[in-house]
CSV table of C-alpha atoms and ligand atoms in Angstrom, one decimal:
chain,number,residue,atom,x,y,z
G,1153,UNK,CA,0.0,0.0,0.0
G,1154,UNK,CA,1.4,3.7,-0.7
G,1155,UNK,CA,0.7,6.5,1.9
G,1156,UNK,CA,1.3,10.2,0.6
G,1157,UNK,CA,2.3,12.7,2.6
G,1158,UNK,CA,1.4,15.9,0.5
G,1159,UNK,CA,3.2,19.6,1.5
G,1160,UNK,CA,0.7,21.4,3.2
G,1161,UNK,CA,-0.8,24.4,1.0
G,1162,UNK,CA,-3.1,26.3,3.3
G,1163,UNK,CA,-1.4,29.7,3.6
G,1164,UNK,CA,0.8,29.9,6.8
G,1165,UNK,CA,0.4,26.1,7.4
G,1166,UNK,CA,4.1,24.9,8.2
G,1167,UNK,CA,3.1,21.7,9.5
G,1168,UNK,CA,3.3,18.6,7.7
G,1169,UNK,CA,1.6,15.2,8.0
G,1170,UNK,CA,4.9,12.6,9.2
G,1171,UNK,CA,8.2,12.9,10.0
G,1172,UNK,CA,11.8,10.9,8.3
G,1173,UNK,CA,11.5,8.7,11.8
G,1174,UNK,CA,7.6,8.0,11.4
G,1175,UNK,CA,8.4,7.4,8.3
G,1176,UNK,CA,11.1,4.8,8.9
G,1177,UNK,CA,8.4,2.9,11.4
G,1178,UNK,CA,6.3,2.8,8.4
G,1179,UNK,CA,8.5,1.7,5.8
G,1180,UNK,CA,9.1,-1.3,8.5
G,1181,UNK,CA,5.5,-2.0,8.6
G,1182,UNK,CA,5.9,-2.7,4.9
G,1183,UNK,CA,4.2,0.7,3.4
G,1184,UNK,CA,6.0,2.2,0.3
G,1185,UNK,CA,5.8,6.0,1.5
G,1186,UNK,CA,5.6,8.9,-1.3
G,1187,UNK,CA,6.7,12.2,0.0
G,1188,UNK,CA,5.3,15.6,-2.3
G,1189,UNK,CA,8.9,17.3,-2.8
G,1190,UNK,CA,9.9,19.7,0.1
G,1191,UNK,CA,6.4,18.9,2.3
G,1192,UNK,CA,8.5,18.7,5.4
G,1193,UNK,CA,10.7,21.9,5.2
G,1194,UNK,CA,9.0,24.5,6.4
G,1195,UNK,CA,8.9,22.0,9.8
G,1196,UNK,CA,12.8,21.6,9.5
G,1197,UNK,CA,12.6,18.2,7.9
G,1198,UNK,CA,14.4,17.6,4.9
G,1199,UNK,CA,14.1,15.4,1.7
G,1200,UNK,CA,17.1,13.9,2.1
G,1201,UNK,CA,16.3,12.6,5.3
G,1202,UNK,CA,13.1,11.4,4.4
G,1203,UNK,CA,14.8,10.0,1.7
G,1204,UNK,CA,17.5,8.2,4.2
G,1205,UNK,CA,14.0,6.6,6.1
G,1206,UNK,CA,13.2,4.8,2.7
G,1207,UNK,CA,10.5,7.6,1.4
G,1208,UNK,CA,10.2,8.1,-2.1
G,1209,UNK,CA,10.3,11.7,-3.5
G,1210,UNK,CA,7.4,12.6,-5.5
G,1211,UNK,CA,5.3,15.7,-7.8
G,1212,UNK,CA,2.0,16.5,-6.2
G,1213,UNK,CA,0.2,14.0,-8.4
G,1214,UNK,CA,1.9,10.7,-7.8
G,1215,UNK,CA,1.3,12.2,-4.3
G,1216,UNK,CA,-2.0,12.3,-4.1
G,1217,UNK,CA,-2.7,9.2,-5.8
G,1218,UNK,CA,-1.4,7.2,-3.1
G,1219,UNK,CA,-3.8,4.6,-1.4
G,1220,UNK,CA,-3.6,6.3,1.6
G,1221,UNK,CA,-3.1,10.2,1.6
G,1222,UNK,CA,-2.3,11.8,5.2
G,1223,UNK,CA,-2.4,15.5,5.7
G,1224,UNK,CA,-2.4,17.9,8.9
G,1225,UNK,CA,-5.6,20.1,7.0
G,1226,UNK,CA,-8.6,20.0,5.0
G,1227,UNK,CA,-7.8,19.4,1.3
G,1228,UNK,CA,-8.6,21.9,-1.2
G,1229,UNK,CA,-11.1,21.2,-3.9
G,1230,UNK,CA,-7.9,20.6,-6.3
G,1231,UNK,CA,-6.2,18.1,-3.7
G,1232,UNK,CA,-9.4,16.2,-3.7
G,1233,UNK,CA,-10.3,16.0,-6.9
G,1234,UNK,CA,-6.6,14.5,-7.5
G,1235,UNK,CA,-7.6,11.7,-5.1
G,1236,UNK,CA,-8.0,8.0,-6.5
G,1237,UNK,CA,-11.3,6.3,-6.4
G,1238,UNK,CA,-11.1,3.7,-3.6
G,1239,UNK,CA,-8.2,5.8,-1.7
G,1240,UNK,CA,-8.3,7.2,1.8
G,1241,UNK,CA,-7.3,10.8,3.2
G,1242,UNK,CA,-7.1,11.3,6.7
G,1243,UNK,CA,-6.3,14.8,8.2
G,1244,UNK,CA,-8.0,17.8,10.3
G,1245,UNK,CA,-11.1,18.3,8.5
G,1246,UNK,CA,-12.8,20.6,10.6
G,1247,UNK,CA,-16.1,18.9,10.5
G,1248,UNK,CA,-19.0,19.5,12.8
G,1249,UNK,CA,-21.8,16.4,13.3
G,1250,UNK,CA,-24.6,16.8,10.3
G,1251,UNK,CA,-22.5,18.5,7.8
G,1252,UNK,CA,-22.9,16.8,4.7
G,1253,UNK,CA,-24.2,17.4,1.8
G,1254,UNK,CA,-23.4,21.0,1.6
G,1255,UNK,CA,-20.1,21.2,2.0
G,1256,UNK,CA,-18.2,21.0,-1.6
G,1257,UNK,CA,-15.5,18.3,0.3
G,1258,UNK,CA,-17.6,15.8,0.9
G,1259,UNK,CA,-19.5,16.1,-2.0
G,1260,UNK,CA,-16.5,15.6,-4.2
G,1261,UNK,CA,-15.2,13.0,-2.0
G,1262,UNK,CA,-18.4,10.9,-1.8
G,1263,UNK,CA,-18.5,11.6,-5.8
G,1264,UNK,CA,-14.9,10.4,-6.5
G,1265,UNK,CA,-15.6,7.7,-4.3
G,1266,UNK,CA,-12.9,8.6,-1.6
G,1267,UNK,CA,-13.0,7.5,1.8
G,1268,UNK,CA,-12.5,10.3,4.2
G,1269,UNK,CA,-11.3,10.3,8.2
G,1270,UNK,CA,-11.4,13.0,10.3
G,1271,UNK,CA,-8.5,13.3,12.8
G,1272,UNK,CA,-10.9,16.3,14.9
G,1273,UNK,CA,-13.5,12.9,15.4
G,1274,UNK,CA,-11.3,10.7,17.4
G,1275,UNK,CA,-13.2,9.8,20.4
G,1276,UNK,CA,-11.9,11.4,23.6
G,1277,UNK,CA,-11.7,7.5,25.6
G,1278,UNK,CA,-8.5,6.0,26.6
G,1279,UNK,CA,-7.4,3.8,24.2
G,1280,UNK,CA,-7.2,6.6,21.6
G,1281,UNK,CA,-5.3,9.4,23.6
G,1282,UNK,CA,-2.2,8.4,21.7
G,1283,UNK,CA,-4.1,9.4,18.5
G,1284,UNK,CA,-5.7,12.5,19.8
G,1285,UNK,CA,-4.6,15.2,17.5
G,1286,UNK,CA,-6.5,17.5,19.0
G,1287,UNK,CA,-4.8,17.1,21.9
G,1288,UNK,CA,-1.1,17.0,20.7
G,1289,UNK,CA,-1.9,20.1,18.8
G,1290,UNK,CA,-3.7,21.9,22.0
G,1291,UNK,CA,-1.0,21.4,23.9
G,1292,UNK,CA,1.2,23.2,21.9
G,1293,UNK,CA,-0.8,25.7,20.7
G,1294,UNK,CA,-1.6,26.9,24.8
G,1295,UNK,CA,2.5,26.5,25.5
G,1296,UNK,CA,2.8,28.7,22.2
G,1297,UNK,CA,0.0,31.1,23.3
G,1298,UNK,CA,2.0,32.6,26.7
G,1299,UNK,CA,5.6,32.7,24.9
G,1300,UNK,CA,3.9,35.2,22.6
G,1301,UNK,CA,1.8,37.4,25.0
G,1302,UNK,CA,5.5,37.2,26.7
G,1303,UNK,CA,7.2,38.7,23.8
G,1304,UNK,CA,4.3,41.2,23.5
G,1305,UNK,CA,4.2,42.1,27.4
G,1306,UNK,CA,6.7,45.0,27.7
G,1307,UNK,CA,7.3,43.7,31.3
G,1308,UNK,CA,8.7,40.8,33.2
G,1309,UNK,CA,6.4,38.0,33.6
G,1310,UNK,CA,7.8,36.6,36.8
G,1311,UNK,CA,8.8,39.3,39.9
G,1312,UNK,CA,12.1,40.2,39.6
G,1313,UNK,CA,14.5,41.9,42.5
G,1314,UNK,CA,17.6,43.5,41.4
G,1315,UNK,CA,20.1,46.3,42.0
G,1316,UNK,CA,18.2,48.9,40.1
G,1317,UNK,CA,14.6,48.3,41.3
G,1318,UNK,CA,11.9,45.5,41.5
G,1319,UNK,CA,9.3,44.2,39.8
G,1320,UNK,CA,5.7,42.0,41.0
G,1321,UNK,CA,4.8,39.3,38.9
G,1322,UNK,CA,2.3,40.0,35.8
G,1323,UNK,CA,-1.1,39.3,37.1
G,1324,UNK,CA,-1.9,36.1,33.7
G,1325,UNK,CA,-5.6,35.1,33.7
G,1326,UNK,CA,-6.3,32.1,31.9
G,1327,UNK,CA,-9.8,31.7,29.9
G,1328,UNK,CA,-10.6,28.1,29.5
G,1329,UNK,CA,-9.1,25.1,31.1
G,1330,UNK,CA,-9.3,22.7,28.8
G,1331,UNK,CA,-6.1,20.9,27.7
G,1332,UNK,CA,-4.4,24.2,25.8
G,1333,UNK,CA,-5.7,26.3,28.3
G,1334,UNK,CA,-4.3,23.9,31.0
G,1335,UNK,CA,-0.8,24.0,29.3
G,1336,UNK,CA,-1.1,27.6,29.2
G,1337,UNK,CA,-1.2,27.6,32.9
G,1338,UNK,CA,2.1,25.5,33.5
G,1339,UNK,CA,3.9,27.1,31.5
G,1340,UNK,CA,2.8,30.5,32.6
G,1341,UNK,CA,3.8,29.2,35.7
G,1342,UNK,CA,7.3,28.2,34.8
G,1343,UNK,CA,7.6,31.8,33.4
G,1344,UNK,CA,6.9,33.2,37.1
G,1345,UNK,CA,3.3,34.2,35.8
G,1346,UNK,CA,1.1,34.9,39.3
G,1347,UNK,CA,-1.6,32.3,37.4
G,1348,UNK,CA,-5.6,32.6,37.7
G,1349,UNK,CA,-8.1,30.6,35.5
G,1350,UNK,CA,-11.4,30.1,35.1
G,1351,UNK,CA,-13.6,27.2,33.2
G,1352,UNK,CA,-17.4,27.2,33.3
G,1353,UNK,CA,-17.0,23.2,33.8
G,1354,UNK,CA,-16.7,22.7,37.6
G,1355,UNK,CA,-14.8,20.1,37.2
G,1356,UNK,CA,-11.5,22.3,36.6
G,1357,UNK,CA,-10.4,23.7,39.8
G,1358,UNK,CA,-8.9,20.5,41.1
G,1359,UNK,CA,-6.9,20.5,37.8
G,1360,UNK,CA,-5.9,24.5,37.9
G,1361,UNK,CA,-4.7,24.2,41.8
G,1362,UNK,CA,-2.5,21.3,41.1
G,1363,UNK,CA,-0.9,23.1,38.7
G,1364,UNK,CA,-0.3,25.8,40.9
G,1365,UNK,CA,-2.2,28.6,39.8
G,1366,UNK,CA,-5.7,30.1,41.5
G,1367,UNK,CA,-9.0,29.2,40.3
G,1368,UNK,CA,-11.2,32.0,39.7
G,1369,UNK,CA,-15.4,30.8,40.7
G,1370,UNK,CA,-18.5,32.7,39.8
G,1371,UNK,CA,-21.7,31.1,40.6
G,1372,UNK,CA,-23.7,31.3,37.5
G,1373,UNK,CA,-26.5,29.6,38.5
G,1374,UNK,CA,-26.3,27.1,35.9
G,1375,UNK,CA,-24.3,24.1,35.3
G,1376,UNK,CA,-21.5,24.4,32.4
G,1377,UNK,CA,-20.5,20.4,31.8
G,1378,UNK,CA,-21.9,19.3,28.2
G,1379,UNK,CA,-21.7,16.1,27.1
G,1380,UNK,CA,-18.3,13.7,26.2
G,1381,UNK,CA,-16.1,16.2,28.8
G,1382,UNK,CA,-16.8,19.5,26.9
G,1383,UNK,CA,-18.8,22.9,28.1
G,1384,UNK,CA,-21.8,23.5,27.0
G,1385,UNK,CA,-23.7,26.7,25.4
G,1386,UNK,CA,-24.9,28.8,28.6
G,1387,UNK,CA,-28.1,30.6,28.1
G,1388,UNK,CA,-28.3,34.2,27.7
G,1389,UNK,CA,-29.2,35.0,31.1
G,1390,UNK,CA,-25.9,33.3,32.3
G,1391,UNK,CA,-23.7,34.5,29.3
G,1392,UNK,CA,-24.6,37.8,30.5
G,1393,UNK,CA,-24.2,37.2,34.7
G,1394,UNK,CA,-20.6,35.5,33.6
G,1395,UNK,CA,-19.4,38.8,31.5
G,1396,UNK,CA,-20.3,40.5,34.4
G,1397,UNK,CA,-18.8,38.6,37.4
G,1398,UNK,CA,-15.8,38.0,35.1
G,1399,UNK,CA,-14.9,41.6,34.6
G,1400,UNK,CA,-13.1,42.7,37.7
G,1401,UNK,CA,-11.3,39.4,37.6
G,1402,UNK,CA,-10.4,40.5,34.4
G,1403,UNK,CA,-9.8,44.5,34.7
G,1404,UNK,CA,-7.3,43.7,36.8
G,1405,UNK,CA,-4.9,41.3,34.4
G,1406,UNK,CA,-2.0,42.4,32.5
G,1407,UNK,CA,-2.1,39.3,30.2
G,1408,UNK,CA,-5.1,37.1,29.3
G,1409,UNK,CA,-4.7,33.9,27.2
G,1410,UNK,CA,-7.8,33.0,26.5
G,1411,UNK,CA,-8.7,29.4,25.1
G,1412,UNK,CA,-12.9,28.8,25.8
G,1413,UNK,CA,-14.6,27.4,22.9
G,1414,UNK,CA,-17.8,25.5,22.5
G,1415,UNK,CA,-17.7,22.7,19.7
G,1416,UNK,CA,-18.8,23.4,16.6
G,1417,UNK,CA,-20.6,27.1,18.1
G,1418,UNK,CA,-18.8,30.3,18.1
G,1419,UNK,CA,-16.9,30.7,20.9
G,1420,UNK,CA,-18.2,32.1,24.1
G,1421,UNK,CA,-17.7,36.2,24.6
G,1422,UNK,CA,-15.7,36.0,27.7
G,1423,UNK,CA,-14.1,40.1,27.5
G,1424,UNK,CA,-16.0,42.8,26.2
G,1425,UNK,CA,-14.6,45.8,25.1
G,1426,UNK,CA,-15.5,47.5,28.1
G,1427,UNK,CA,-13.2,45.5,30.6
G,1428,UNK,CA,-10.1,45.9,27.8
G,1429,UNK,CA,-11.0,49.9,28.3
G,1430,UNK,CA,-10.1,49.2,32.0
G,1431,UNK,CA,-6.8,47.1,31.7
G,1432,UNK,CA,-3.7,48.8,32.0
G,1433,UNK,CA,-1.9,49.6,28.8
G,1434,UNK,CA,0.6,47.5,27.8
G,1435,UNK,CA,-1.2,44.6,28.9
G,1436,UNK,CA,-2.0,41.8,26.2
G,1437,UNK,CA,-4.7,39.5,25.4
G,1438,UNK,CA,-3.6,36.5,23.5
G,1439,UNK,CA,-7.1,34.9,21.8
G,1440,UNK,CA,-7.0,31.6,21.1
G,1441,UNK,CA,-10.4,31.2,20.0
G,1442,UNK,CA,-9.7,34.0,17.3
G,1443,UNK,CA,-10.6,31.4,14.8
G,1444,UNK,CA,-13.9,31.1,16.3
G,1445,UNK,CA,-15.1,34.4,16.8
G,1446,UNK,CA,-13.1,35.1,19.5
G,1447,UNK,CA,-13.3,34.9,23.6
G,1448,UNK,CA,-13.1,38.9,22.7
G,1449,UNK,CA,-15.3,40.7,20.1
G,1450,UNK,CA,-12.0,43.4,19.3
G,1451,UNK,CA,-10.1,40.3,18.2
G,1452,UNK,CA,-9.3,40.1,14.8
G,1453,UNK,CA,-8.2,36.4,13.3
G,1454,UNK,CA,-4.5,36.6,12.0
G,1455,UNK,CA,-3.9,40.2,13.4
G,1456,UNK,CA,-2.6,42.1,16.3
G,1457,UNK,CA,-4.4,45.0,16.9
G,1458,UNK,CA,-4.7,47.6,19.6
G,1459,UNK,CA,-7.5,49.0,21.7
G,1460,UNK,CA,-6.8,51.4,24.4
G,1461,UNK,CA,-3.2,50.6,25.2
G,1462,UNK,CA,-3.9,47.2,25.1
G,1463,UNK,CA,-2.6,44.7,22.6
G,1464,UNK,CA,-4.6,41.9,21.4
G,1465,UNK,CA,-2.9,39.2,19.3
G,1466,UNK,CA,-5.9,36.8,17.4
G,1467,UNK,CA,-3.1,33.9,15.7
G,1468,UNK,CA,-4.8,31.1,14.1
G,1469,UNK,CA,-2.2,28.6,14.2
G,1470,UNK,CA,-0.2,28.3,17.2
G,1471,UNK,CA,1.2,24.5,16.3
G,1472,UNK,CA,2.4,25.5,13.3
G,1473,UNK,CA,4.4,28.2,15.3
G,1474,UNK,CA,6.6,25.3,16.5
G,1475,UNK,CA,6.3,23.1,13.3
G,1476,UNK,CA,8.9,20.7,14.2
G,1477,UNK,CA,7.5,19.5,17.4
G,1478,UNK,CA,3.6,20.2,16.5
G,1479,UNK,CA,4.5,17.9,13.1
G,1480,UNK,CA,6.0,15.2,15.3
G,1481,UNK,CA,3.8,14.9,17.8
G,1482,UNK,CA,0.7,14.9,14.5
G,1483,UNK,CA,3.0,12.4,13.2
G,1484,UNK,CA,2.6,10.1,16.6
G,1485,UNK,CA,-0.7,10.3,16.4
G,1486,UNK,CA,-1.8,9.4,12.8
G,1487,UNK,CA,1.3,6.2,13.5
G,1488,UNK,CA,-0.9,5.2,16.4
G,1489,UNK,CA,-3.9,5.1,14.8
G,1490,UNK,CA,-2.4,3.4,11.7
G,1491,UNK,CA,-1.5,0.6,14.1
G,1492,UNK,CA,-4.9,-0.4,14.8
G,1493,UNK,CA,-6.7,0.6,11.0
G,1494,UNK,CA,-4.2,-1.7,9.1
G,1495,UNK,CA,-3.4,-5.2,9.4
G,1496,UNK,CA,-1.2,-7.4,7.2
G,1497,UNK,CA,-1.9,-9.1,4.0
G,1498,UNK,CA,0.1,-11.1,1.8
G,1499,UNK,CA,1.3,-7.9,-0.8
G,1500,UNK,CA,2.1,-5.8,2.3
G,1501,UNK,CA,-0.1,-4.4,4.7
G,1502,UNK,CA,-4.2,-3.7,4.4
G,1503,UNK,CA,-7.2,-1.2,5.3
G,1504,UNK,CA,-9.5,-3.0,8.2
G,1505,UNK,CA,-13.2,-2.2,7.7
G,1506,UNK,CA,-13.3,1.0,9.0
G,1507,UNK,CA,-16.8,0.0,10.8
G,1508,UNK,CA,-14.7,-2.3,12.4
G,1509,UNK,CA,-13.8,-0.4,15.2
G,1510,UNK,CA,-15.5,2.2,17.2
G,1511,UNK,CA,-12.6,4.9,16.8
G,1512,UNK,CA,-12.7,4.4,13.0
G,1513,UNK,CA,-16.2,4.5,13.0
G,1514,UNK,CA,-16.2,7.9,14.5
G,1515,UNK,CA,-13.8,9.4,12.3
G,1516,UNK,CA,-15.7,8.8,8.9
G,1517,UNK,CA,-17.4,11.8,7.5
G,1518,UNK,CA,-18.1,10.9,4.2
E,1255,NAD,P1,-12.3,22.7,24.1
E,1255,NAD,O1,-11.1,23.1,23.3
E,1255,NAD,O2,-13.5,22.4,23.5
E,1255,NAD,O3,-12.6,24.0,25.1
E,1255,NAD,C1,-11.6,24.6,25.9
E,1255,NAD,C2,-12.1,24.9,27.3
E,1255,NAD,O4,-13.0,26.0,27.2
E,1255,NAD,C3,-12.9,23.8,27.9
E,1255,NAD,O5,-12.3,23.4,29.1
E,1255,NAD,C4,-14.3,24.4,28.2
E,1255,NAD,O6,-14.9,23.9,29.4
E,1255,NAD,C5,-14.0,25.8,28.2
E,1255,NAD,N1,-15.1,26.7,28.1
E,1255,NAD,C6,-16.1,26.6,27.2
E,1255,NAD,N2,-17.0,27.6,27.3
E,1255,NAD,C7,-16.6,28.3,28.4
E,1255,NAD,C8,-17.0,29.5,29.0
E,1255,NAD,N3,-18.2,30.1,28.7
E,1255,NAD,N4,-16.3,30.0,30.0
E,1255,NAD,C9,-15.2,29.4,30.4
E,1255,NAD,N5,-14.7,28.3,29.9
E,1255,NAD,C10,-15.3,27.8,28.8
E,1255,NAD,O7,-11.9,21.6,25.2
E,1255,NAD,P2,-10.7,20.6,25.1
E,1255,NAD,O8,-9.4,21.2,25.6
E,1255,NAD,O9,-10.7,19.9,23.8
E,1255,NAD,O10,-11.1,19.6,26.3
E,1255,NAD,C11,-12.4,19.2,26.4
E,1255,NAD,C12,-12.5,18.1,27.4
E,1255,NAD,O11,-12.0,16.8,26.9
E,1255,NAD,C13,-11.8,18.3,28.7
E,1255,NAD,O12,-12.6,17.8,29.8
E,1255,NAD,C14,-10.6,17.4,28.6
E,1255,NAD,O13,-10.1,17.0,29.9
E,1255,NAD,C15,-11.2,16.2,27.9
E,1255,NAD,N6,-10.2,15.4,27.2
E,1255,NAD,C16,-10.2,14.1,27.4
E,1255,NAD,C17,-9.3,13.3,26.7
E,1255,NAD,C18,-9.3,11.8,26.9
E,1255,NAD,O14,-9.9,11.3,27.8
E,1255,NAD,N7,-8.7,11.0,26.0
E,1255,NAD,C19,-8.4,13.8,25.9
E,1255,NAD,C20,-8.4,15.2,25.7
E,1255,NAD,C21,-9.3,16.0,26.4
């Protein structure tokens, strides 16, 4: 069977889909692998060494007429109409549950009769954690998220005493305690950060103590767990009463990563404009939910823009920030998941059903 790992062609994207040493594990397994010329070097990974793992070096075509096609996002409409009937692309498709038959992807995919798996669908249990892209990806993009409010803070993070004067810690809030809001805390921490956090899921303040920071409750009269782990939408009402209880909390920051989202609804309004009016300038907001609306209506997606003093920073793509790591650790995952969607036949190895098993299962979209 041939897997193709395409370069990625979404602008800014710097990530790519496997790495020379995933790629030597799969070559073992018995896969010929077809590498799209230079896909790995905006992550620091070179042909050659690809090449030294036993991948092939390919044009886009041979590429994507692989069996099996593994990217980090969403094809295009040209990558997927250069799939192969009968092949199988698995990436980041940013699906949400019901989409179907408007969206042009599927409907070329399902016409071409192409097989598609989202990596977003893996189910959060245990046996899959190792595939969780999501989660490798969070990770990094919350670690990512406070080294750049630090290098658009124009003070110290952690307190500092010296010769010519002191300086308190920055006051960090952290919106969102999921897992890149909860890696946003430790490392804030590391950086000397004096670290508060909120989640509307109650569920969190075990998780932000033992990481050393202070939770922040509001009692919003209304439960925030959702189904499968994640928040749910709060109604208006609430939305309003946890704006409100939220703002000193928030006045009183210098840097706020914030990282609350909802799946597949825009992301909650957590800082109106009013409480950046009462932060001090200089202080920074880091967004992570800029793709989504934002936690902050002045956020604007790729763009850093300024509103009383205060600097707001609305990246979309933290991972690909540190495309080395964030392409390893995608890598790991999709190598993981291989292991239990392949199994070996006599011309090398071969696709299981993919109704076969419940992670599988999940992941279809097509
Ligand atoms: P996410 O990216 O969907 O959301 C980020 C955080 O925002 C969540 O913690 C959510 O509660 C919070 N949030 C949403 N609305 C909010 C609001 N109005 N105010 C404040 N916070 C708000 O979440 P995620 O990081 O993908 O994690 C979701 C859950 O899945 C967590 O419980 C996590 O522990 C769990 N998880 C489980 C596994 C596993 O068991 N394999 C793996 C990864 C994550």
């Amino acid at each position: 069977m041939k897997i193709g790992i395409p370069a990625e062609t979404l602008a800014g994207e710097k990530r790519v889909a496997s790495t020379p040493d995933v790629v030597k594990k799969l070559v073992g397994k018995g896969f010929s692998v077809l590498l799209e010329q230079g896909a790995g070097t905006a992550a620091s990974y070179l042909d050659q060494a690809y090449q030294d793992a036993g991948a092939e070096t390919v044009d886009t075509a041979a590429c994507f007429a692989a069996d099996l096609v593994l990217k980090v996002r969403r094809p295009s409409q040209q990558e997927a109409e250069r799939l192969q009937s009968g092949a199988t692309l698995i990436s980041l498709i940013e699906s949400c549950a019901g989409m179907g038959s408007e969206d042009e992807l599927i409907q070329t995919t399902v016409a071409r009769g192409v097989n598609l798996l989202a990596m977003e669908r893996i189910p959060r249990i245990s046996r899959a954690q190792s595939m969780d892209a999501l989660s490798s990806q969070s990770n990094i993009a919350g670690y990512r998220a406070v080294i750049e409010a630090a290098a658009h803070y124009g003070r110290f993070l952690p307190p500092m005493m010296t010769a010519a004067g002191s300086a308190k810690p920055a006051r960090l809030v952290v919106l969102g305690a999921g897992v890149a809001g909860l890696q946003a805390i430790a490392t804030a921490r590391r950086l000397g950060a004096d670290v508060h956090a909120y989640d509307v899921r109650p569920e969190t303040k075990e998780q932000i103590q033992s990481l050393g920071a202070k939770p922040i409750e509001l009692d919003l009269g209304e439960e925030g767990s959702g189904e499968g782990g994640y928040a749910k939408e709060l109604s208006d009402a609430a939305k309003a009463r946890q704006q409100q209880l939220l703002a000193d909390e928030l006045a009183k920051a210098q840097v706020i990563i914030t990282t609350a989202l909802i799946p597949c609804r825009p992301a909650p309004e957590l800082i109106t404009p009013e409480v950046v009016e009462r932060m001090r300038p200089g202080s920074v907001i880091v967004d992570l939910a800029a793709a989504n609306g934002g936690n902050c209506k002045l956020t604007e997606p790729d763009q850093i823009v300024e509103h009383h003093g205060v600097r707001l920073i609305g990246h979309t793509n933290y991972p690909s920030m540190v495309a080395a790591d964030a392409s390893a650790f995608y890598a790991r995952n999709l190598l993981n998941l291989l292991e239990i969607m392949v199994e070996p036949g006599e011309s090398g190895p071969t696709l299981k059903d993919f109704e076969a098993d419940e992670i599988t299962r999940a992941m279809r979209v097509n």
